[in-house]
mmCIF file with all atom_site columns, C-alpha atoms in Angstrom:
data_model
loop_
_atom_site.group_PDB
_atom_site.id
_atom_site.type_symbol
_atom_site.label_atom_id
_atom_site.label_alt_id
_atom_site.label_comp_id
_atom_site.label_asym_id
_atom_site.label_entity_id
_atom_site.label_seq_id
_atom_site.pdbx_PDB_ins_code
_atom_site.Cartn_x
_atom_site.Cartn_y
_atom_site.Cartn_z
_atom_site.occupancy
_atom_site.B_iso_or_equiv
_atom_site.pdbx_formal_charge
_atom_site.auth_seq_id
_atom_site.auth_comp_id
_atom_site.auth_asym_id
_atom_site.auth_atom_id
_atom_site.pdbx_PDB_model_num
ATOM 1   C CA . ILE A 1 1   ? -7.874  21.636 9.737  1.00 75.00 ? 195 ILE A CA 1
ATOM 2   C CA . ALA A 1 2   ? -6.823  24.308 12.228 1.00 78.00 ? 196 ALA A CA 1
ATOM 3   C CA . ARG A 1 3   ? -9.240  26.845 10.722 1.00 79.00 ? 197 ARG A CA 1
ATOM 4   C CA . LYS A 1 4   ? -12.139 24.389 10.881 1.00 86.00 ? 198 LYS A CA 1
ATOM 5   C CA . GLY A 1 5   ? -11.242 23.486 14.454 1.00 88.00 ? 199 GLY A CA 1
ATOM 6   C CA . THR A 1 6   ? -11.187 27.179 15.384 1.00 85.00 ? 200 THR A CA 1
ATOM 7   C CA . LYS A 1 7   ? -14.630 27.714 13.863 1.00 85.00 ? 201 LYS A CA 1
ATOM 8   C CA . VAL A 1 8   ? -16.015 24.732 15.782 1.00 89.00 ? 202 VAL A CA 1
ATOM 9   C CA . PHE A 1 9   ? -14.548 26.079 19.024 1.00 89.00 ? 203 PHE A CA 1
ATOM 10  C CA . VAL A 1 10  ? -15.871 29.600 18.387 1.00 85.00 ? 204 VAL A CA 1
ATOM 11  C CA . GLU A 1 11  ? -19.376 28.341 17.555 1.00 86.00 ? 205 GLU A CA 1
ATOM 12  C CA . ASN A 1 12  ? -19.413 26.287 20.748 1.00 89.00 ? 206 ASN A CA 1
ATOM 13  C CA . PHE A 1 13  ? -17.996 29.229 22.725 1.00 87.00 ? 207 PHE A CA 1
ATOM 14  C CA . ILE A 1 14  ? -20.584 31.746 21.511 1.00 84.00 ? 208 ILE A CA 1
ATOM 15  C CA . SER A 1 15  ? -23.408 29.267 21.996 1.00 85.00 ? 209 SER A CA 1
ATOM 16  C CA . SER A 1 16  ? -22.305 28.724 25.599 1.00 86.00 ? 210 SER A CA 1
ATOM 17  C CA . ILE A 1 17  ? -22.435 32.492 26.218 1.00 83.00 ? 211 ILE A CA 1
ATOM 18  C CA . LEU A 1 18  ? -25.947 32.925 24.825 1.00 82.00 ? 212 LEU A CA 1
ATOM 19  C CA . SER A 1 19  ? -27.578 29.684 25.960 1.00 83.00 ? 213 SER A CA 1
ATOM 20  C CA . GLY A 1 20  ? -28.495 30.782 29.484 1.00 86.00 ? 214 GLY A CA 1
ATOM 21  C CA . VAL A 1 21  ? -32.078 31.457 30.556 1.00 90.00 ? 215 VAL A CA 1
ATOM 22  C CA . LYS A 1 22  ? -31.098 34.942 31.748 1.00 90.00 ? 216 LYS A CA 1
ATOM 23  C CA . THR A 1 23  ? -29.862 35.811 28.260 1.00 89.00 ? 217 THR A CA 1
ATOM 24  C CA . GLN A 1 24  ? -33.129 34.670 26.696 1.00 91.00 ? 218 GLN A CA 1
ATOM 25  C CA . ILE A 1 25  ? -35.125 36.764 29.187 1.00 92.00 ? 219 ILE A CA 1
ATOM 26  C CA . VAL A 1 26  ? -32.998 39.845 28.516 1.00 91.00 ? 220 VAL A CA 1
ATOM 27  C CA . ASN A 1 27  ? -33.375 39.363 24.757 1.00 90.00 ? 221 ASN A CA 1
ATOM 28  C CA . ALA A 1 28  ? -37.179 39.095 24.938 1.00 94.00 ? 222 ALA A CA 1
ATOM 29  C CA . SER A 1 29  ? -37.634 41.885 27.468 1.00 94.00 ? 223 SER A CA 1
ATOM 30  C CA . GLY A 1 30  ? -35.299 44.194 25.522 1.00 92.00 ? 224 GLY A CA 1
ATOM 31  C CA . ALA A 1 31  ? -37.348 43.829 22.349 1.00 94.00 ? 225 ALA A CA 1
ATOM 32  C CA . ALA A 1 32  ? -40.610 44.219 24.295 1.00 95.00 ? 226 ALA A CA 1
ATOM 33  C CA . LEU A 1 33  ? -39.330 47.379 26.005 1.00 94.00 ? 227 LEU A CA 1
ATOM 34  C CA . ARG A 1 34  ? -38.131 48.896 22.732 1.00 93.00 ? 228 ARG A CA 1
ATOM 35  C CA . LEU A 1 35  ? -41.497 48.132 21.117 1.00 93.00 ? 229 LEU A CA 1
ATOM 36  C CA . GLY A 1 36  ? -43.376 49.507 24.127 1.00 93.00 ? 230 GLY A CA 1
ATOM 37  C CA . MET A 1 37  ? -41.422 52.762 23.976 1.00 92.00 ? 231 MET A CA 1
ATOM 38  C CA . ASP A 1 38  ? -42.719 53.397 20.472 1.00 92.00 ? 232 ASP A CA 1
ATOM 39  C CA . THR A 1 39  ? -46.207 54.356 21.676 1.00 89.00 ? 233 THR A CA 1
ATOM 40  C CA . PRO A 1 40  ? -45.104 57.212 23.972 1.00 91.00 ? 234 PRO A CA 1
ATOM 41  C CA . ASP A 1 41  ? -42.593 58.234 21.293 1.00 92.00 ? 235 ASP A CA 1
ATOM 42  C CA . THR A 1 42  ? -45.453 58.543 18.812 1.00 91.00 ? 236 THR A CA 1
ATOM 43  C CA . LEU A 1 43  ? -47.554 60.576 21.254 1.00 91.00 ? 237 LEU A CA 1
ATOM 44  C CA . VAL A 1 44  ? -44.668 62.982 21.895 1.00 91.00 ? 238 VAL A CA 1
ATOM 45  C CA . ALA A 1 45  ? -44.113 63.338 18.149 1.00 88.00 ? 239 ALA A CA 1
ATOM 46  C CA . ALA A 1 46  ? -47.819 64.025 17.682 1.00 88.00 ? 240 ALA A CA 1
ATOM 47  C CA . THR A 1 47  ? -47.762 66.713 20.377 1.00 88.00 ? 241 THR A CA 1
ATOM 48  C CA . LEU A 1 48  ? -44.836 68.453 18.694 1.00 85.00 ? 242 LEU A CA 1
ATOM 49  C CA . GLY A 1 49  ? -46.391 67.942 15.278 1.00 78.00 ? 243 GLY A CA 1
ATOM 50  C CA . ALA A 1 50  ? -49.589 69.694 16.312 1.00 78.00 ? 244 ALA A CA 1
ATOM 51  C CA . MET A 1 51  ? -47.672 72.961 16.127 1.00 77.00 ? 245 MET A CA 1
ATOM 52  C CA . ARG A 1 52  ? -46.468 72.292 12.587 1.00 73.00 ? 246 ARG A CA 1
ATOM 53  C CA . PRO A 1 53  ? -48.242 72.515 9.217  1.00 71.00 ? 247 PRO A CA 1
ATOM 54  C CA . ASN A 1 54  ? -49.620 69.355 7.619  1.00 67.00 ? 248 ASN A CA 1
ATOM 55  C CA . THR A 1 55  ? -47.009 67.347 5.699  1.00 66.00 ? 249 THR A CA 1
ATOM 56  C CA . GLN A 1 56  ? -46.666 63.695 4.721  1.00 65.00 ? 250 GLN A CA 1
ATOM 57  C CA . GLU A 1 57  ? -44.313 63.239 7.701  1.00 72.00 ? 251 GLU A CA 1
ATOM 58  C CA . LYS A 1 58  ? -46.634 64.775 10.287 1.00 79.00 ? 252 LYS A CA 1
ATOM 59  C CA . VAL A 1 59  ? -47.495 62.360 13.110 1.00 84.00 ? 253 VAL A CA 1
ATOM 60  C CA . TYR A 1 60  ? -50.993 62.217 14.597 1.00 85.00 ? 254 TYR A CA 1
ATOM 61  C CA . ALA A 1 61  ? -51.999 61.162 18.116 1.00 87.00 ? 255 ALA A CA 1
ATOM 62  C CA . ASP A 1 62  ? -54.379 58.521 16.745 1.00 90.00 ? 256 ASP A CA 1
ATOM 63  C CA . GLU A 1 63  ? -51.394 56.971 15.014 1.00 90.00 ? 257 GLU A CA 1
ATOM 64  C CA . ALA A 1 64  ? -50.453 55.471 18.396 1.00 91.00 ? 258 ALA A CA 1
ATOM 65  C CA . MET A 1 65  ? -53.820 53.702 18.554 1.00 92.00 ? 259 MET A CA 1
ATOM 66  C CA . ALA A 1 66  ? -53.382 52.522 14.972 1.00 93.00 ? 260 ALA A CA 1
ATOM 67  C CA . LYS A 1 67  ? -50.031 50.999 15.915 1.00 94.00 ? 261 LYS A CA 1
ATOM 68  C CA . ILE A 1 68  ? -51.585 49.195 18.873 1.00 93.00 ? 262 ILE A CA 1
ATOM 69  C CA . PHE A 1 69  ? -54.271 47.873 16.518 1.00 93.00 ? 263 PHE A CA 1
ATOM 70  C CA . GLY A 1 70  ? -51.516 46.667 14.176 1.00 94.00 ? 264 GLY A CA 1
ATOM 71  C CA . MET A 1 71  ? -49.788 44.821 17.016 1.00 95.00 ? 265 MET A CA 1
ATOM 72  C CA . VAL A 1 72  ? -52.984 43.106 18.111 1.00 94.00 ? 266 VAL A CA 1
ATOM 73  C CA . ASN A 1 73  ? -53.987 42.286 14.543 1.00 93.00 ? 267 ASN A CA 1
ATOM 74  C CA . GLY A 1 74  ? -50.575 40.759 13.798 1.00 94.00 ? 268 GLY A CA 1
ATOM 75  C CA . PHE A 1 75  ? -50.270 38.746 17.012 1.00 95.00 ? 269 PHE A CA 1
ATOM 76  C CA . GLN A 1 76  ? -51.368 35.428 15.513 1.00 96.00 ? 270 GLN A CA 1
ATOM 77  C CA . ASP A 1 77  ? -49.027 35.778 12.535 1.00 96.00 ? 271 ASP A CA 1
ATOM 78  C CA . ALA A 1 78  ? -46.203 36.679 14.919 1.00 96.00 ? 272 ALA A CA 1
ATOM 79  C CA . ILE A 1 79  ? -46.828 33.505 16.942 1.00 97.00 ? 273 ILE A CA 1
ATOM 80  C CA . GLN A 1 80  ? -46.797 31.420 13.764 1.00 97.00 ? 274 GLN A CA 1
ATOM 81  C CA . THR A 1 81  ? -43.570 33.052 12.587 1.00 96.00 ? 275 THR A CA 1
ATOM 82  C CA . GLY A 1 82  ? -41.849 32.473 15.921 1.00 95.00 ? 276 GLY A CA 1
ATOM 83  C CA . TRP A 1 83  ? -42.938 28.846 15.905 1.00 96.00 ? 277 TRP A CA 1
ATOM 84  C CA . LYS A 1 84  ? -41.718 28.378 12.328 1.00 96.00 ? 278 LYS A CA 1
ATOM 85  C CA . VAL A 1 85  ? -38.280 29.740 13.222 1.00 94.00 ? 279 VAL A CA 1
ATOM 86  C CA . ALA A 1 86  ? -38.171 27.497 16.293 1.00 94.00 ? 280 ALA A CA 1
ATOM 87  C CA . LYS A 1 87  ? -38.887 24.460 14.104 1.00 94.00 ? 281 LYS A CA 1
ATOM 88  C CA . THR A 1 88  ? -36.647 25.247 11.138 1.00 92.00 ? 282 THR A CA 1
ATOM 89  C CA . ALA A 1 89  ? -33.848 27.272 12.778 1.00 89.00 ? 283 ALA A CA 1
ATOM 90  C CA . GLU A 1 90  ? -34.072 29.656 9.799  1.00 89.00 ? 284 GLU A CA 1
ATOM 91  C CA . PRO A 1 91  ? -34.045 33.325 10.949 1.00 89.00 ? 285 PRO A CA 1
ATOM 92  C CA . TYR A 1 92  ? -36.997 35.469 9.926  1.00 91.00 ? 286 TYR A CA 1
ATOM 93  C CA . GLY A 1 93  ? -35.905 37.776 7.142  1.00 86.00 ? 287 GLY A CA 1
ATOM 94  C CA . GLY A 1 94  ? -32.545 35.997 6.951  1.00 83.00 ? 288 GLY A CA 1
ATOM 95  C CA . ILE A 1 95  ? -31.005 38.239 9.628  1.00 79.00 ? 289 ILE A CA 1
ATOM 96  C CA . ASP A 1 96  ? -30.063 37.239 13.163 1.00 76.00 ? 290 ASP A CA 1
ATOM 97  C CA . LYS A 1 97  ? -28.086 38.543 16.135 1.00 71.00 ? 291 LYS A CA 1
ATOM 98  C CA . LEU A 1 98  ? -25.227 36.077 16.004 1.00 66.00 ? 292 LEU A CA 1
ATOM 99  C CA . ASP A 1 99  ? -22.754 38.081 13.889 1.00 61.00 ? 293 ASP A CA 1
ATOM 100 C CA . MET A 1 100 ? -21.379 34.723 12.739 1.00 55.00 ? 294 MET A CA 1
ATOM 101 C CA . MET A 1 101 ? -20.526 33.042 9.500  1.00 51.00 ? 295 MET A CA 1
ATOM 102 C CA . HIS A 1 102 ? -23.868 31.470 8.612  1.00 61.00 ? 296 HIS A CA 1
ATOM 103 C CA . GLU A 1 103 ? -22.062 28.269 7.735  1.00 72.00 ? 297 GLU A CA 1
ATOM 104 C CA . LYS A 1 104 ? -22.701 25.869 10.603 1.00 85.00 ? 298 LYS A CA 1
ATOM 105 C CA . ALA A 1 105 ? -19.295 24.738 11.832 1.00 87.00 ? 299 ALA A CA 1
ATOM 106 C CA . ILE A 1 106 ? -20.489 21.917 14.071 1.00 90.00 ? 300 ILE A CA 1
ATOM 107 C CA . SER A 1 107 ? -21.893 19.847 11.236 1.00 92.00 ? 301 SER A CA 1
ATOM 108 C CA . SER A 1 108 ? -20.889 16.792 9.254  1.00 92.00 ? 302 SER A CA 1
ATOM 109 C CA . SER A 1 109 ? -20.995 18.701 5.959  1.00 91.00 ? 303 SER A CA 1
ATOM 110 C CA . TYR A 1 110 ? -18.579 21.388 7.155  1.00 90.00 ? 304 TYR A CA 1
ATOM 111 C CA . LEU A 1 111 ? -16.193 18.891 8.739  1.00 91.00 ? 305 LEU A CA 1
ATOM 112 C CA . GLY A 1 112 ? -16.291 16.573 5.745  1.00 91.00 ? 306 GLY A CA 1
ATOM 113 C CA . ILE A 1 113 ? -17.756 13.609 7.635  1.00 92.00 ? 307 ILE A CA 1
ATOM 114 C CA . PRO A 1 114 ? -20.235 11.297 5.872  1.00 93.00 ? 308 PRO A CA 1
ATOM 115 C CA . LYS A 1 115 ? -23.671 12.430 6.997  1.00 90.00 ? 309 LYS A CA 1
ATOM 116 C CA . ASP A 1 116 ? -25.064 8.897  7.327  1.00 92.00 ? 310 ASP A CA 1
ATOM 117 C CA . SER A 1 117 ? -22.148 7.602  9.382  1.00 94.00 ? 311 SER A CA 1
ATOM 118 C CA . LEU A 1 118 ? -22.392 7.235  13.158 1.00 94.00 ? 312 LEU A CA 1
ATOM 119 C CA . THR A 1 119 ? -19.832 10.017 13.663 1.00 94.00 ? 313 THR A CA 1
ATOM 120 C CA . GLY A 1 120 ? -21.683 12.289 11.260 1.00 93.00 ? 314 GLY A CA 1
ATOM 121 C CA . LYS A 1 121 ? -24.990 11.751 13.041 1.00 94.00 ? 315 LYS A CA 1
ATOM 122 C CA . ILE A 1 122 ? -23.396 12.446 16.431 1.00 94.00 ? 316 ILE A CA 1
ATOM 123 C CA . VAL A 1 123 ? -21.785 15.652 15.162 1.00 93.00 ? 317 VAL A CA 1
ATOM 124 C CA . ASP A 1 124 ? -25.019 16.898 13.541 1.00 93.00 ? 318 ASP A CA 1
ATOM 125 C CA . THR A 1 125 ? -27.066 16.080 16.644 1.00 94.00 ? 319 THR A CA 1
ATOM 126 C CA . TYR A 1 126 ? -24.586 17.845 18.914 1.00 94.00 ? 320 TYR A CA 1
ATOM 127 C CA . GLY A 1 127 ? -24.501 20.885 16.601 1.00 92.00 ? 321 GLY A CA 1
ATOM 128 C CA . THR A 1 128 ? -28.295 21.107 16.577 1.00 92.00 ? 322 THR A CA 1
ATOM 129 C CA . ILE A 1 129 ? -28.388 20.975 20.381 1.00 93.00 ? 323 ILE A CA 1
ATOM 130 C CA . VAL A 1 130 ? -25.596 23.543 20.777 1.00 91.00 ? 324 VAL A CA 1
ATOM 131 C CA . ARG A 1 131 ? -27.241 26.043 18.403 1.00 90.00 ? 325 ARG A CA 1
ATOM 132 C CA . ALA A 1 132 ? -30.834 25.489 19.558 1.00 91.00 ? 326 ALA A CA 1
ATOM 133 C CA . PRO A 1 133 ? -30.919 28.275 22.227 1.00 89.00 ? 327 PRO A CA 1
ATOM 134 C CA . LEU A 1 134 ? -29.640 30.735 19.610 1.00 87.00 ? 328 LEU A CA 1
ATOM 135 C CA . GLU A 1 135 ? -31.279 29.639 16.373 1.00 88.00 ? 329 GLU A CA 1
ATOM 136 C CA . ARG A 1 136 ? -34.550 28.282 17.695 1.00 91.00 ? 330 ARG A CA 1
ATOM 137 C CA . VAL A 1 137 ? -35.274 30.049 21.001 1.00 92.00 ? 331 VAL A CA 1
ATOM 138 C CA . MET A 1 138 ? -33.658 33.458 20.500 1.00 91.00 ? 332 MET A CA 1
ATOM 139 C CA . GLY A 1 139 ? -34.386 33.351 16.771 1.00 91.00 ? 333 GLY A CA 1
ATOM 140 C CA . GLY A 1 140 ? -38.022 32.484 17.396 1.00 94.00 ? 334 GLY A CA 1
ATOM 141 C CA . VAL A 1 141 ? -38.436 35.333 19.871 1.00 95.00 ? 335 VAL A CA 1
ATOM 142 C CA . ASP A 1 142 ? -36.821 37.781 17.447 1.00 94.00 ? 336 ASP A CA 1
ATOM 143 C CA . GLY A 1 143 ? -39.092 36.564 14.637 1.00 95.00 ? 337 GLY A CA 1
ATOM 144 C CA . PHE A 1 144 ? -42.136 37.101 16.844 1.00 97.00 ? 338 PHE A CA 1
ATOM 145 C CA . PHE A 1 145 ? -41.177 40.675 17.734 1.00 96.00 ? 339 PHE A CA 1
ATOM 146 C CA . LYS A 1 146 ? -40.163 41.553 14.179 1.00 96.00 ? 340 LYS A CA 1
ATOM 147 C CA . VAL A 1 147 ? -43.611 40.624 12.872 1.00 96.00 ? 341 VAL A CA 1
ATOM 148 C CA . ILE A 1 148 ? -45.350 42.476 15.714 1.00 96.00 ? 342 ILE A CA 1
ATOM 149 C CA . GLY A 1 149 ? -43.199 45.531 15.042 1.00 96.00 ? 343 GLY A CA 1
ATOM 150 C CA . GLU A 1 150 ? -43.732 45.393 11.297 1.00 96.00 ? 344 GLU A CA 1
ATOM 151 C CA . ARG A 1 151 ? -47.505 45.178 11.654 1.00 96.00 ? 345 ARG A CA 1
ATOM 152 C CA . SER A 1 152 ? -47.486 48.030 14.164 1.00 95.00 ? 346 SER A CA 1
ATOM 153 C CA . GLN A 1 153 ? -45.441 50.224 11.858 1.00 95.00 ? 347 GLN A CA 1
ATOM 154 C CA . LEU A 1 154 ? -47.591 49.356 8.832  1.00 96.00 ? 348 LEU A CA 1
ATOM 155 C CA . ALA A 1 155 ? -50.770 50.403 10.628 1.00 95.00 ? 349 ALA A CA 1
ATOM 156 C CA . GLY A 1 156 ? -49.166 53.634 11.822 1.00 93.00 ? 350 GLY A CA 1
ATOM 157 C CA . ILE A 1 157 ? -47.842 54.590 8.386  1.00 93.00 ? 351 ILE A CA 1
ATOM 158 C CA . ALA A 1 158 ? -51.123 53.719 6.684  1.00 94.00 ? 352 ALA A CA 1
ATOM 159 C CA . TYR A 1 159 ? -53.101 55.837 9.167  1.00 92.00 ? 353 TYR A CA 1
ATOM 160 C CA . ARG A 1 160 ? -50.721 58.785 8.726  1.00 89.00 ? 354 ARG A CA 1
ATOM 161 C CA . ARG A 1 161 ? -50.992 58.667 4.947  1.00 90.00 ? 355 ARG A CA 1
ATOM 162 C CA . ALA A 1 162 ? -54.769 58.389 5.066  1.00 91.00 ? 356 ALA A CA 1
ATOM 163 C CA . ALA A 1 163 ? -54.952 61.325 7.502  1.00 87.00 ? 357 ALA A CA 1
ATOM 164 C CA . ASN A 1 164 ? -52.730 63.410 5.239  1.00 84.00 ? 358 ASN A CA 1
ATOM 165 C CA . SER A 1 165 ? -54.543 62.398 2.045  1.00 85.00 ? 359 SER A CA 1
ATOM 166 C CA . GLY A 1 166 ? -57.282 65.000 2.326  1.00 83.00 ? 360 GLY A CA 1
ATOM 167 C CA . LEU A 1 167 ? -59.915 62.272 2.038  1.00 87.00 ? 361 LEU A CA 1
ATOM 168 C CA . GLU A 1 168 ? -62.783 61.974 4.485  1.00 87.00 ? 362 GLU A CA 1
ATOM 169 C CA . GLY A 1 169 ? -65.318 59.406 5.662  1.00 89.00 ? 363 GLY A CA 1
ATOM 170 C CA . GLU A 1 170 ? -65.624 56.202 3.663  1.00 90.00 ? 364 GLU A CA 1
ATOM 171 C CA . ASP A 1 171 ? -63.082 57.348 1.085  1.00 92.00 ? 365 ASP A CA 1
ATOM 172 C CA . ALA A 1 172 ? -60.423 57.784 3.787  1.00 91.00 ? 366 ALA A CA 1
ATOM 173 C CA . THR A 1 173 ? -61.302 54.402 5.309  1.00 92.00 ? 367 THR A CA 1
ATOM 174 C CA . LYS A 1 174 ? -61.091 52.706 1.925  1.00 94.00 ? 368 LYS A CA 1
ATOM 175 C CA . TYR A 1 175 ? -57.716 54.309 1.240  1.00 93.00 ? 369 TYR A CA 1
ATOM 176 C CA . LEU A 1 176 ? -56.461 53.201 4.657  1.00 93.00 ? 370 LEU A CA 1
ATOM 177 C CA . ASN A 1 177 ? -57.577 49.610 4.066  1.00 93.00 ? 371 ASN A CA 1
ATOM 178 C CA . ASP A 1 178 ? -55.961 49.604 0.626  1.00 95.00 ? 372 ASP A CA 1
ATOM 179 C CA . LEU A 1 179 ? -52.655 50.702 2.124  1.00 94.00 ? 373 LEU A CA 1
ATOM 180 C CA . MET A 1 180 ? -52.889 48.006 4.792  1.00 93.00 ? 374 MET A CA 1
ATOM 181 C CA . GLN A 1 181 ? -53.568 45.314 2.205  1.00 93.00 ? 375 GLN A CA 1
ATOM 182 C CA . ASN A 1 182 ? -51.150 46.589 -0.449 1.00 94.00 ? 376 ASN A CA 1
ATOM 183 C CA . PRO A 1 183 ? -48.326 48.567 1.151  1.00 94.00 ? 377 PRO A CA 1
ATOM 184 C CA . THR A 1 184 ? -46.009 50.438 -1.187 1.00 94.00 ? 378 THR A CA 1
ATOM 185 C CA . PRO A 1 185 ? -42.310 49.451 -1.466 1.00 95.00 ? 379 PRO A CA 1
ATOM 186 C CA . ASP A 1 186 ? -41.220 52.368 0.715  1.00 94.00 ? 380 ASP A CA 1
ATOM 187 C CA . MET A 1 187 ? -43.780 51.370 3.365  1.00 94.00 ? 381 MET A CA 1
ATOM 188 C CA . ILE A 1 188 ? -42.453 47.809 3.328  1.00 95.00 ? 382 ILE A CA 1
ATOM 189 C CA . LYS A 1 189 ? -38.900 49.123 3.720  1.00 95.00 ? 383 LYS A CA 1
ATOM 190 C CA . GLU A 1 190 ? -39.945 51.251 6.690  1.00 94.00 ? 384 GLU A CA 1
ATOM 191 C CA . MET A 1 191 ? -41.748 48.282 8.256  1.00 94.00 ? 385 MET A CA 1
ATOM 192 C CA . GLU A 1 192 ? -38.725 46.021 7.889  1.00 94.00 ? 386 GLU A CA 1
ATOM 193 C CA . ASP A 1 193 ? -36.376 48.679 9.253  1.00 94.00 ? 387 ASP A CA 1
ATOM 194 C CA . PHE A 1 194 ? -38.556 49.048 12.339 1.00 95.00 ? 388 PHE A CA 1
ATOM 195 C CA . GLY A 1 195 ? -38.587 45.281 12.870 1.00 94.00 ? 389 GLY A CA 1
ATOM 196 C CA . LEU A 1 196 ? -34.783 45.278 12.787 1.00 93.00 ? 390 LEU A CA 1
ATOM 197 C CA . ASP A 1 197 ? -34.686 48.323 15.052 1.00 93.00 ? 391 ASP A CA 1
ATOM 198 C CA . ILE A 1 198 ? -36.698 46.806 17.899 1.00 93.00 ? 392 ILE A CA 1
ATOM 199 C CA . THR A 1 199 ? -34.625 43.598 17.809 1.00 93.00 ? 393 THR A CA 1
ATOM 200 C CA . PHE A 1 200 ? -31.342 45.574 17.586 1.00 91.00 ? 394 PHE A CA 1
ATOM 201 C CA . GLN A 1 201 ? -30.392 44.009 14.257 1.00 89.00 ? 395 GLN A CA 1
ATOM 202 C CA . LYS A 1 202 ? -30.104 47.059 12.008 1.00 88.00 ? 396 LYS A CA 1
ATOM 203 C CA . PRO A 1 203 ? -27.135 46.845 9.611  1.00 85.00 ? 397 PRO A CA 1
ATOM 204 C CA . LEU A 1 204 ? -24.020 48.608 10.798 1.00 85.00 ? 398 LEU A CA 1
ATOM 205 C CA . GLY A 1 205 ? -22.527 51.632 9.108  1.00 86.00 ? 399 GLY A CA 1
ATOM 206 C CA . GLU A 1 206 ? -19.515 51.499 6.822  1.00 86.00 ? 400 GLU A CA 1
ATOM 207 C CA . THR A 1 207 ? -16.959 51.475 9.649  1.00 86.00 ? 401 THR A CA 1
ATOM 208 C CA . GLY A 1 208 ? -18.878 48.919 11.705 1.00 83.00 ? 402 GLY A CA 1
ATOM 209 C CA . GLN A 1 209 ? -19.300 46.601 8.733  1.00 82.00 ? 403 GLN A CA 1
ATOM 210 C CA . ALA A 1 210 ? -15.603 46.836 7.890  1.00 85.00 ? 404 ALA A CA 1
ATOM 211 C CA . PHE A 1 211 ? -14.664 45.880 11.457 1.00 83.00 ? 405 PHE A CA 1
ATOM 212 C CA . GLN A 1 212 ? -17.249 43.084 11.482 1.00 80.00 ? 406 GLN A CA 1
ATOM 213 C CA . ASN A 1 213 ? -15.821 41.662 8.238  1.00 80.00 ? 407 ASN A CA 1
ATOM 214 C CA . VAL A 1 214 ? -12.317 41.633 9.696  1.00 81.00 ? 408 VAL A CA 1
ATOM 215 C CA . VAL A 1 215 ? -13.506 39.710 12.741 1.00 78.00 ? 409 VAL A CA 1
ATOM 216 C CA . ASN A 1 216 ? -15.532 37.248 10.661 1.00 75.00 ? 410 ASN A CA 1
ATOM 217 C CA . LYS A 1 217 ? -12.509 36.517 8.468  1.00 76.00 ? 411 LYS A CA 1
ATOM 218 C CA . ALA A 1 218 ? -10.404 35.703 11.527 1.00 76.00 ? 412 ALA A CA 1
ATOM 219 C CA . PRO A 1 219 ? -12.594 33.357 13.634 1.00 71.00 ? 413 PRO A CA 1
ATOM 220 C CA . ALA A 1 220 ? -10.163 33.406 16.573 1.00 74.00 ? 414 ALA A CA 1
ATOM 221 C CA . LEU A 1 221 ? -10.971 37.107 17.105 1.00 76.00 ? 415 LEU A CA 1
ATOM 222 C CA . LYS A 1 222 ? -14.556 36.065 17.934 1.00 75.00 ? 416 LYS A CA 1
ATOM 223 C CA . ILE A 1 223 ? -13.259 34.833 21.275 1.00 72.00 ? 417 ILE A CA 1
ATOM 224 C CA . PHE A 1 224 ? -12.311 38.412 22.193 1.00 70.00 ? 418 PHE A CA 1
ATOM 225 C CA . VAL A 1 225 ? -15.011 40.263 20.218 1.00 72.00 ? 419 VAL A CA 1
ATOM 226 C CA . PRO A 1 226 ? -17.935 37.789 20.011 1.00 70.00 ? 420 PRO A CA 1
ATOM 227 C CA . PHE A 1 227 ? -20.617 40.392 19.292 1.00 77.00 ? 421 PHE A CA 1
ATOM 228 C CA . ILE A 1 228 ? -20.537 43.616 17.316 1.00 81.00 ? 422 ILE A CA 1
ATOM 229 C CA . LYS A 1 229 ? -23.873 44.433 15.687 1.00 84.00 ? 423 LYS A CA 1
ATOM 230 C CA . THR A 1 230 ? -26.223 44.053 18.666 1.00 84.00 ? 424 THR A CA 1
ATOM 231 C CA . PRO A 1 231 ? -24.108 45.999 21.227 1.00 83.00 ? 425 PRO A CA 1
ATOM 232 C CA . THR A 1 232 ? -23.590 48.772 18.660 1.00 85.00 ? 426 THR A CA 1
ATOM 233 C CA . ASN A 1 233 ? -27.331 49.040 18.021 1.00 85.00 ? 427 ASN A CA 1
ATOM 234 C CA . LEU A 1 234 ? -28.009 49.019 21.764 1.00 84.00 ? 428 LEU A CA 1
ATOM 235 C CA . MET A 1 235 ? -25.629 51.943 22.272 1.00 85.00 ? 429 MET A CA 1
ATOM 236 C CA . LYS A 1 236 ? -27.205 53.814 19.376 1.00 83.00 ? 430 LYS A CA 1
#
């Protein structure tokens, strides 16, 4: 009973920290800033790359335009993804910022209360309200930026590979379109990694994961160390 009560308190505590409007603004603007920085980063890389021989890793200046095209092209899908997360409270890609046990503590199922009882309905309603700013608002914003970032990265990678393919004219265009429609597994991995990067959700290293597991196994520690993954990624 004590452990369940602690988890309920911690879930309510963390939700109270992240439910403010200021937090939501910082979350959205942070992802937008990180995504916006990618274009000048690409241009700098292209400038340095101009002095190097052609390789599969060489970055081209037009890659920045390709990434912008990818963002614009994926905008509608990003909106739909954000809206879906807001409705279902299921994080896009199964990863979120909360660093919490994904089991919802403020719920009738976790507390062993009959779901159809008055008490169960009150608990479930309260839990949904408490988690809404995190799961639905913050989660929806993160889902939106992940999709935008993934589409941007896909377009950039596809352009780079087409430019390095040695093909020209219609053959190069066809190859580019094929890559956009059917990305390879390593391209998909790079896309997903970039989506996690711009939302500061990249998995921690061995030491960070070990510390995170210790905290997650002792819910009371969440009161003193509520967040691990996001601050670590921000510092990186």
